Amino acid sequence: MRGIGSQDIESTSYVNTALEFPEITLEVDLYVVPSNCIQAPILIGTDVLNRGGVTYIRTNNSQRLVRIDNVRSALTAEVDMIKTPLKGEYKNRLLDLIKEFSKTFTTGTATSTVKTGSMEIRLNSDVPVCYRPYKLSADEKERVRNIVKELLDKGIIRESHSNYASPIILVKKKNGEDRMCVDYRALNAVTVKERFPLPLIDDHIDKLGSFKYFTSLDMATGFHQVPMKDDDSVSKTAFVTPEGHYEYLKMPYGLANAPVVYQRIISKTLRHLIEAGKVLTYIDDVLIMSNSIEDGFTTLREVLTTLTAAGFSVSQKKCTFLDTQLEYLGRVIGHGQVRPSPSKTEALVKSPKPTNVREIRQFLGLAGYFRRYIANYASKTACIAKLLRKGQPFNWGTEQNEARDYVIKCLTEDPVLAIFDPKLPTELHTDASALGYGAILLQEHEGKRKRVVGYFSKSTQGAESRYHSYELETLAIVRALQHFRHYLIGIKFKIVTDCNSLKLTERKRNLLPRVARWWIYMQDFQFTLEYRKGCLMQHVDFFSRQPVNVLNIQNPRNWAKIAQTADLETQNLIQKLREGQLDATRFAIQNDLLYYKYAPAGEDFRLLCFIPKGHRLSLLRVFHDDHDHIGIDKTTDLILRHFWFPGIRAFVKKYISHCIVCLAHKKVPRAPNQPIKSWTKPDTPFSVVHVDALGPLTESNGFKYILVVVDPFSKYCILYALYRQDTEELKRVFTNAISLFGTPFTIVCDRARTFESTSFQDWVASLGSALHFITPEMHRKNGQVERYCRTVLNLLRIEVNNKGASWSDVLWKVQLILNITKQSTTRASPLQLLTGVEGTTPVLRSLVRDVALENCHPNREALMTLRRQRTAELLAANKQKQDNYVNEGRRQPRTFEVGSFAFVNKSSQSTGKLDSGMRGPYKIVRALPHHRYELKLLSGSYGKKTQTAAEHMVPWGGEWTPAVCEAFFSNDDDELTGVNEDQAQGAHEEEEQRGHAEESGNDKVEGKQADEDVQLSGEAVLEISPRPVPSTQ
């Protein structure tokens, strides 16, 4: 846990108890911590002080907690509790829609009444169910009196004269408030069960993969919205307290048929939307699907209109609106995929490795129960089974690990792990121990083969480990029912346990309050209990003895020390260093950890934590996989900030060369054919910025574009998500950048319509900045930002396709990764050049917190100035070197005369394979530096001027008129006089071959063109002289 100031505090134990104050008693969770952590014997948190019905009063001499029984007035404020990823205009629309249906959304107990159905209770016995009330203390009677009064005031119950009477029990909620529960176990035993079919989960899941946006609505106290059908049914819900006899006018919780009745009513209400494929319902969960945000809003309005007319209320705090991913019925849906929820297999996948013979028996008990689904079971597990032999030393090694992994793989994939079918016989196998509780949900398929639907396991918390065995077994059932509720509600199934006392508890009247609360919850399900001997329940016993908590710490404190301590090689190195047998100029020991003295060229050495062999691969996965699969150099540099091991660069290179994600999602740019001319780099940060817009992209939270801003000096980049690509949006994000880094002298951009707009140019001029446009089709002239655009798309492609994220939600992460990784040109990270700090990500922060040492320069400001001076020198030296390297072997571009004509490649504007590849003709009106020309269009938009580069131009000799034709053949007779027929035929063939060769050459050039910048070879010239017509044969 974390204390004041975010300091980590380790709790030694936990207890659930009741604190008695003069006017109130509260059930609280207390955590025991070292005495030096707090000054008072007991510290009560704000969660206690903020509970409903409780207030904290402080005077000069005392403090006290008191109960508030009646609130006559309250100050309310609108709090943003809407769960949605939407932002900006879309979120405002959502808030307006919720406000429009404010009477339908509620944050408390619903008081509305459903008009489309009712609850009828039919019994198979005429003998009334009648019990005397359970005993309650005077204080409990007072609390029951208050609860009954509230239910009477809301019209949920009324006084009764019925022959039926079920007893009530009073239990505590987790927040300390009271809950009155009716014990309907006897009534449920004689109730005729309804048979309304629940939706097939498999059918539901199959319909979800093609949708992009999902809205989940949860009904508010749904059962209390359904009226009882008639007075006969009302009379059977009667319950008795020590002071009165009452009955429910609305459907109470705890009745056997309540879930089925609710499903029938909600299905009838939304039938037209369900049949249209827009909505799915499962009990009190309503799921709305759409392929666009607009369709999602339309369907949401239809659903809310229908629910309001039918009298339903919706719990606002439990709803999720227009999200791209959510969990539904045991599956994670979103981004065009439907995946099993990790919670189904987490208990098995994360189970610890056996450490003794007993744990091996538990593991083999689980594996043996499903051995028919494990190919070559006996041979595969023989290496584990041999450790059970008498006298065999316990030596768990690589062979046993591989066998264990094989078994787990078989048990978490088809054909064992099956999709739930409510029509099949279902069993829930549970077990509990002082260490934890576990369960397996199984269904019987053809041939009486049982297949697993899911696994569940959890450690006992605090005082739970001291519960009596039957309490633990009951708790195991309740936790398993909560985990698999979406499968089991509304169907008949069997609970199998090895605790025979549970059968007695089912009929017992006087129960402990917590056990009574659990049994009340269990009444929502239609189950029968079956006892089996413990020797037949070893498959579940494995999970109760090997519990896995849902929340696990990925990088625990002192993980590096634990890793080094457990590694024999590292311990030998430490021992040799201490004995003087290891070079002390290369290694050191700090805080009982082994460090390597790493000294990059031109820098002081720094201490890097040594990583044992067994942890190198997992460490590399954190630095590469969790950081959007950055390249070899960046991954290596990121690791070498804090960690080291021999052969690190070769290891990283080998790993990345085999990375499927990198190969699948990263596009490799291709070099242009013509020489390039690089920019003269500035010598200060943000004096010049290069900008470009990406998009339109797949809509994410209303955003469609990304503005990329790059400082060419430090290489620092800023990424902004844009709703639209217009002047107002650009001004919004540019203003933010200027507030952080100041106004640049020059803004370099392409000739996009938004950048060229008069309003944007006027705004830039008002800042005192110059706007420099690059030549059309010459994307590399803005290469500072173009290179970043490709990288941003590569990283976002991985986040979206491989990790299922929305690109606008992870844009900050991509920007952070780009700015904290070292650039090859500057030999420093962009953030380091700007602030002097290397920077880190949240994942790395938790990873290095125990190994990072102070490697700080005594004068950080002087060091940063030195780095910037070196960066300016490196950029200047690298400019000519880069130009020479890139331009080596490339052709010089063609030159054009002013006044001549040409066509221009329009490949970037082409929308189809059959579109014309050229635009023109143009007249060349002016020659510009760096092989660029200003052109004037001769047709269409007559007189329109543009600029382009020579590599995109093809010369044109003018129109082929009769006068030109006559002049061409004016000397025809003289030329033909000295040429015989054979020579003429040879010339014909030679000309034809040359023509085919030129066409073939053009095809080859075309095949090498890059996707981003399609170019035409400088040798593809339109011939003026006529060619022979090729044969059509």
mmCIF file of N, CA and C in Angstrom, residues 127-186:
data_model
loop_
_atom_site.group_PDB
_atom_site.id
_atom_site.type_symbol
_atom_site.label_atom_id
_atom_site.label_comp_id
_atom_site.label_asym_id
_atom_site.label_seq_id
_atom_site.Cartn_x
_atom_site.Cartn_y
_atom_site.Cartn_z
ATOM 1 N N VAL A 127 -49.248 -26.147 0.635
ATOM 2 C CA VAL A 127 -48.905 -25.878 2.029
ATOM 3 C C VAL A 127 -48.136 -24.561 2.095
ATOM 4 N N PRO A 128 -48.655 -23.557 2.813
ATOM 5 C CA PRO A 128 -47.947 -22.265 2.887
ATOM 6 C C PRO A 128 -46.583 -22.408 3.557
ATOM 7 N N VAL A 129 -45.653 -21.644 3.046
ATOM 8 C CA VAL A 129 -44.322 -21.565 3.655
ATOM 9 C C VAL A 129 -44.386 -20.501 4.738
ATOM 10 N N CYS A 130 -44.253 -20.920 5.976
ATOM 11 C CA CYS A 130 -44.427 -19.996 7.093
ATOM 12 C C CYS A 130 -43.397 -20.275 8.169
ATOM 13 N N TYR A 131 -42.594 -19.280 8.494
ATOM 14 C CA TYR A 131 -41.568 -19.410 9.521
ATOM 15 C C TYR A 131 -41.693 -18.258 10.519
ATOM 16 N N ARG A 132 -41.239 -18.507 11.708
ATOM 17 C CA ARG A 132 -41.176 -17.454 12.714
ATOM 18 C C ARG A 132 -39.968 -16.563 12.414
ATOM 19 N N PRO A 133 -40.006 -15.323 12.845
ATOM 20 C CA PRO A 133 -38.860 -14.434 12.579
ATOM 21 C C PRO A 133 -37.629 -14.865 13.364
ATOM 22 N N TYR A 134 -36.451 -14.603 12.761
ATOM 23 C CA TYR A 134 -35.207 -14.850 13.468
ATOM 24 C C TYR A 134 -35.036 -13.795 14.567
ATOM 25 N N LYS A 135 -34.287 -14.167 15.605
ATOM 26 C CA LYS A 135 -34.063 -13.245 16.716
ATOM 27 C C LYS A 135 -33.122 -12.115 16.303
ATOM 28 N N LEU A 136 -33.445 -10.910 16.749
ATOM 29 C CA LEU A 136 -32.611 -9.738 16.484
ATOM 30 C C LEU A 136 -32.430 -8.952 17.777
ATOM 31 N N SER A 137 -31.297 -8.254 17.899
ATOM 32 C CA SER A 137 -31.049 -7.406 19.054
ATOM 33 C C SER A 137 -31.872 -6.123 18.936
ATOM 34 N N ALA A 138 -31.903 -5.357 20.008
ATOM 35 C CA ALA A 138 -32.670 -4.113 19.995
ATOM 36 C C ALA A 138 -32.131 -3.151 18.940
ATOM 37 N N ASP A 139 -30.811 -3.073 18.823
ATOM 38 C CA ASP A 139 -30.222 -2.186 17.824
ATOM 39 C C ASP A 139 -30.562 -2.658 16.409
ATOM 40 N N GLU A 140 -30.534 -3.984 16.184
ATOM 41 C CA GLU A 140 -30.865 -4.535 14.867
ATOM 42 C C GLU A 140 -32.334 -4.292 14.531
ATOM 43 N N LYS A 141 -33.195 -4.407 15.539
ATOM 44 C CA LYS A 141 -34.617 -4.136 15.296
ATOM 45 C C LYS A 141 -34.831 -2.702 14.828
ATOM 46 N N GLU A 142 -34.081 -1.772 15.442
ATOM 47 C CA GLU A 142 -34.214 -0.374 15.054
ATOM 48 C C GLU A 142 -33.779 -0.176 13.605
ATOM 49 N N ARG A 143 -32.705 -0.834 13.192
ATOM 50 C CA ARG A 143 -32.214 -0.709 11.816
ATOM 51 C C ARG A 143 -33.182 -1.348 10.829
ATOM 52 N N VAL A 144 -33.773 -2.495 11.193
ATOM 53 C CA VAL A 144 -34.769 -3.121 10.325
ATOM 54 C C VAL A 144 -35.984 -2.211 10.183
ATOM 55 N N ARG A 145 -36.358 -1.553 11.286
ATOM 56 C CA ARG A 145 -37.502 -0.642 11.250
ATOM 57 C C ARG A 145 -37.268 0.489 10.231
ATOM 58 N N ASN A 146 -36.039 1.013 10.184
ATOM 59 C CA ASN A 146 -35.715 2.091 9.240
ATOM 60 C C ASN A 146 -35.752 1.597 7.795
ATOM 61 N N ILE A 147 -35.224 0.383 7.568
ATOM 62 C CA ILE A 147 -35.206 -0.167 6.204
ATOM 63 C C ILE A 147 -36.630 -0.422 5.724
ATOM 64 N N VAL A 148 -37.453 -0.996 6.583
ATOM 65 C CA VAL A 148 -38.840 -1.276 6.217
ATOM 66 C C VAL A 148 -39.579 0.017 5.897
ATOM 67 N N LYS A 149 -39.337 1.058 6.694
ATOM 68 C CA LYS A 149 -39.989 2.347 6.439
ATOM 69 C C LYS A 149 -39.599 2.896 5.056
ATOM 70 N N GLU A 150 -38.324 2.763 4.708
ATOM 71 C CA GLU A 150 -37.868 3.249 3.404
ATOM 72 C C GLU A 150 -38.543 2.481 2.268
ATOM 73 N N LEU A 151 -38.656 1.150 2.400
ATOM 74 C CA LEU A 151 -39.293 0.345 1.359
ATOM 75 C C LEU A 151 -40.783 0.655 1.256
ATOM 76 N N LEU A 152 -41.427 0.936 2.385
ATOM 77 C CA LEU A 152 -42.836 1.320 2.368
ATOM 78 C C LEU A 152 -43.023 2.665 1.665
ATOM 79 N N ASP A 153 -42.144 3.608 1.982
ATOM 80 C CA ASP A 153 -42.254 4.946 1.391
ATOM 81 C C ASP A 153 -42.066 4.902 -0.125
ATOM 82 N N LYS A 154 -41.222 3.992 -0.625
ATOM 83 C CA LYS A 154 -40.956 3.911 -2.059
ATOM 84 C C LYS A 154 -41.947 3.012 -2.794
ATOM 85 N N GLY A 155 -42.884 2.439 -2.061
ATOM 86 C CA GLY A 155 -43.912 1.622 -2.694
ATOM 87 C C GLY A 155 -43.428 0.267 -3.155
ATOM 88 N N ILE A 156 -42.343 -0.222 -2.571
ATOM 89 C CA ILE A 156 -41.817 -1.531 -2.959
ATOM 90 C C ILE A 156 -42.484 -2.639 -2.152
ATOM 91 N N ILE A 157 -42.892 -2.358 -0.903
ATOM 92 C CA ILE A 157 -43.577 -3.344 -0.071
ATOM 93 C C ILE A 157 -44.832 -2.709 0.535
ATOM 94 N N ARG A 158 -45.658 -3.564 1.151
ATOM 95 C CA ARG A 158 -46.817 -3.093 1.892
ATOM 96 C C ARG A 158 -47.049 -4.057 3.048
ATOM 97 N N GLU A 159 -47.895 -3.670 4.016
ATOM 98 C CA GLU A 159 -48.211 -4.572 5.123
ATOM 99 C C GLU A 159 -49.025 -5.757 4.602
ATOM 100 N N SER A 160 -48.894 -6.910 5.256
ATOM 101 C CA SER A 160 -49.448 -8.150 4.727
ATOM 102 C C SER A 160 -50.305 -8.879 5.752
ATOM 103 N N HIS A 161 -51.288 -9.651 5.222
ATOM 104 C CA HIS A 161 -52.089 -10.582 6.028
ATOM 105 C C HIS A 161 -52.006 -11.972 5.419
ATOM 106 N N SER A 162 -50.910 -12.258 4.738
ATOM 107 C CA SER A 162 -50.752 -13.514 4.014
ATOM 108 C C SER A 162 -50.488 -14.676 4.955
ATOM 109 N N ASN A 163 -50.806 -15.902 4.444
ATOM 110 C CA ASN A 163 -50.473 -17.118 5.188
ATOM 111 C C ASN A 163 -48.990 -17.469 5.057
ATOM 112 N N TYR A 164 -48.307 -16.804 4.122
ATOM 113 C CA TYR A 164 -46.886 -17.072 3.909
ATOM 114 C C TYR A 164 -46.063 -16.092 4.742
ATOM 115 N N ALA A 165 -44.891 -16.567 5.172
ATOM 116 C CA ALA A 165 -43.997 -15.708 5.951
ATOM 117 C C ALA A 165 -42.595 -16.295 5.911
ATOM 118 N N SER A 166 -41.721 -15.639 5.209
ATOM 119 C CA SER A 166 -40.306 -16.046 5.176
ATOM 120 C C SER A 166 -39.531 -15.128 6.108
ATOM 121 N N PRO A 167 -38.563 -15.655 6.838
ATOM 122 C CA PRO A 167 -37.817 -14.826 7.796
ATOM 123 C C PRO A 167 -36.800 -13.926 7.091
ATOM 124 N N ILE A 168 -36.371 -12.910 7.818
ATOM 125 C CA ILE A 168 -35.353 -11.999 7.268
ATOM 126 C C ILE A 168 -34.091 -12.086 8.127
ATOM 127 N N ILE A 169 -32.986 -11.698 7.511
ATOM 128 C CA ILE A 169 -31.726 -11.569 8.234
ATOM 129 C C ILE A 169 -31.128 -10.220 7.880
ATOM 130 N N LEU A 170 -30.335 -9.682 8.787
ATOM 131 C CA LEU A 170 -29.705 -8.386 8.579
ATOM 132 C C LEU A 170 -28.209 -8.612 8.385
ATOM 133 N N VAL A 171 -27.684 -8.148 7.282
ATOM 134 C CA VAL A 171 -26.256 -8.335 6.991
ATOM 135 C C VAL A 171 -25.638 -6.975 6.697
ATOM 136 N N LYS A 172 -24.325 -6.935 6.805
ATOM 137 C CA LYS A 172 -23.578 -5.709 6.545
ATOM 138 C C LYS A 172 -23.054 -5.687 5.116
ATOM 139 N N LYS A 173 -23.226 -4.559 4.468
ATOM 140 C CA LYS A 173 -22.548 -4.357 3.197
ATOM 141 C C LYS A 173 -21.082 -4.035 3.469
ATOM 142 N N LYS A 174 -20.256 -4.066 2.430
ATOM 143 C CA LYS A 174 -18.843 -3.766 2.595
ATOM 144 C C LYS A 174 -18.601 -2.334 3.056
ATOM 145 N N ASN A 175 -19.534 -1.425 2.729
ATOM 146 C CA ASN A 175 -19.359 -0.029 3.134
ATOM 147 C C ASN A 175 -19.924 0.244 4.519
ATOM 148 N N GLY A 176 -20.339 -0.803 5.228
ATOM 149 C CA GLY A 176 -20.834 -0.638 6.591
ATOM 150 C C GLY A 176 -22.326 -0.444 6.701
ATOM 151 N N GLU A 177 -23.025 -0.206 5.589
ATOM 152 C CA GLU A 177 -24.463 -0.018 5.633
ATOM 153 C C GLU A 177 -25.167 -1.357 5.820
ATOM 154 N N ASP A 178 -26.419 -1.280 6.272
ATOM 155 C CA ASP A 178 -27.201 -2.491 6.531
ATOM 156 C C ASP A 178 -27.970 -2.909 5.287
ATOM 157 N N ARG A 179 -28.142 -4.216 5.141
ATOM 158 C CA ARG A 179 -28.971 -4.761 4.067
ATOM 159 C C ARG A 179 -29.900 -5.805 4.673
ATOM 160 N N MET A 180 -31.195 -5.684 4.382
ATOM 161 C CA MET A 180 -32.164 -6.668 4.846
ATOM 162 C C MET A 180 -32.406 -7.680 3.737
ATOM 163 N N CYS A 181 -32.194 -8.935 4.031
ATOM 164 C CA CYS A 181 -32.371 -10.006 3.054
ATOM 165 C C CYS A 181 -33.452 -10.965 3.536
ATOM 166 N N VAL A 182 -34.297 -11.389 2.600
ATOM 167 C CA VAL A 182 -35.342 -12.367 2.919
ATOM 168 C C VAL A 182 -34.823 -13.756 2.583
ATOM 169 N N ASP A 183 -34.993 -14.684 3.513
ATOM 170 C CA ASP A 183 -34.522 -16.056 3.329
ATOM 171 C C ASP A 183 -35.628 -16.855 2.619
ATOM 172 N N TYR A 184 -35.554 -16.898 1.264
ATOM 173 C CA TYR A 184 -36.582 -17.561 0.465
ATOM 174 C C TYR A 184 -36.203 -19.006 0.134
ATOM 175 N N ARG A 185 -35.301 -19.617 0.874
ATOM 176 C CA ARG A 185 -34.862 -20.959 0.512
ATOM 177 C C ARG A 185 -36.019 -21.961 0.517
ATOM 178 N N ALA A 186 -36.874 -21.904 1.507
ATOM 179 C CA ALA A 186 -37.999 -22.846 1.585
ATOM 180 C C ALA A 186 -39.014 -22.588 0.475
#
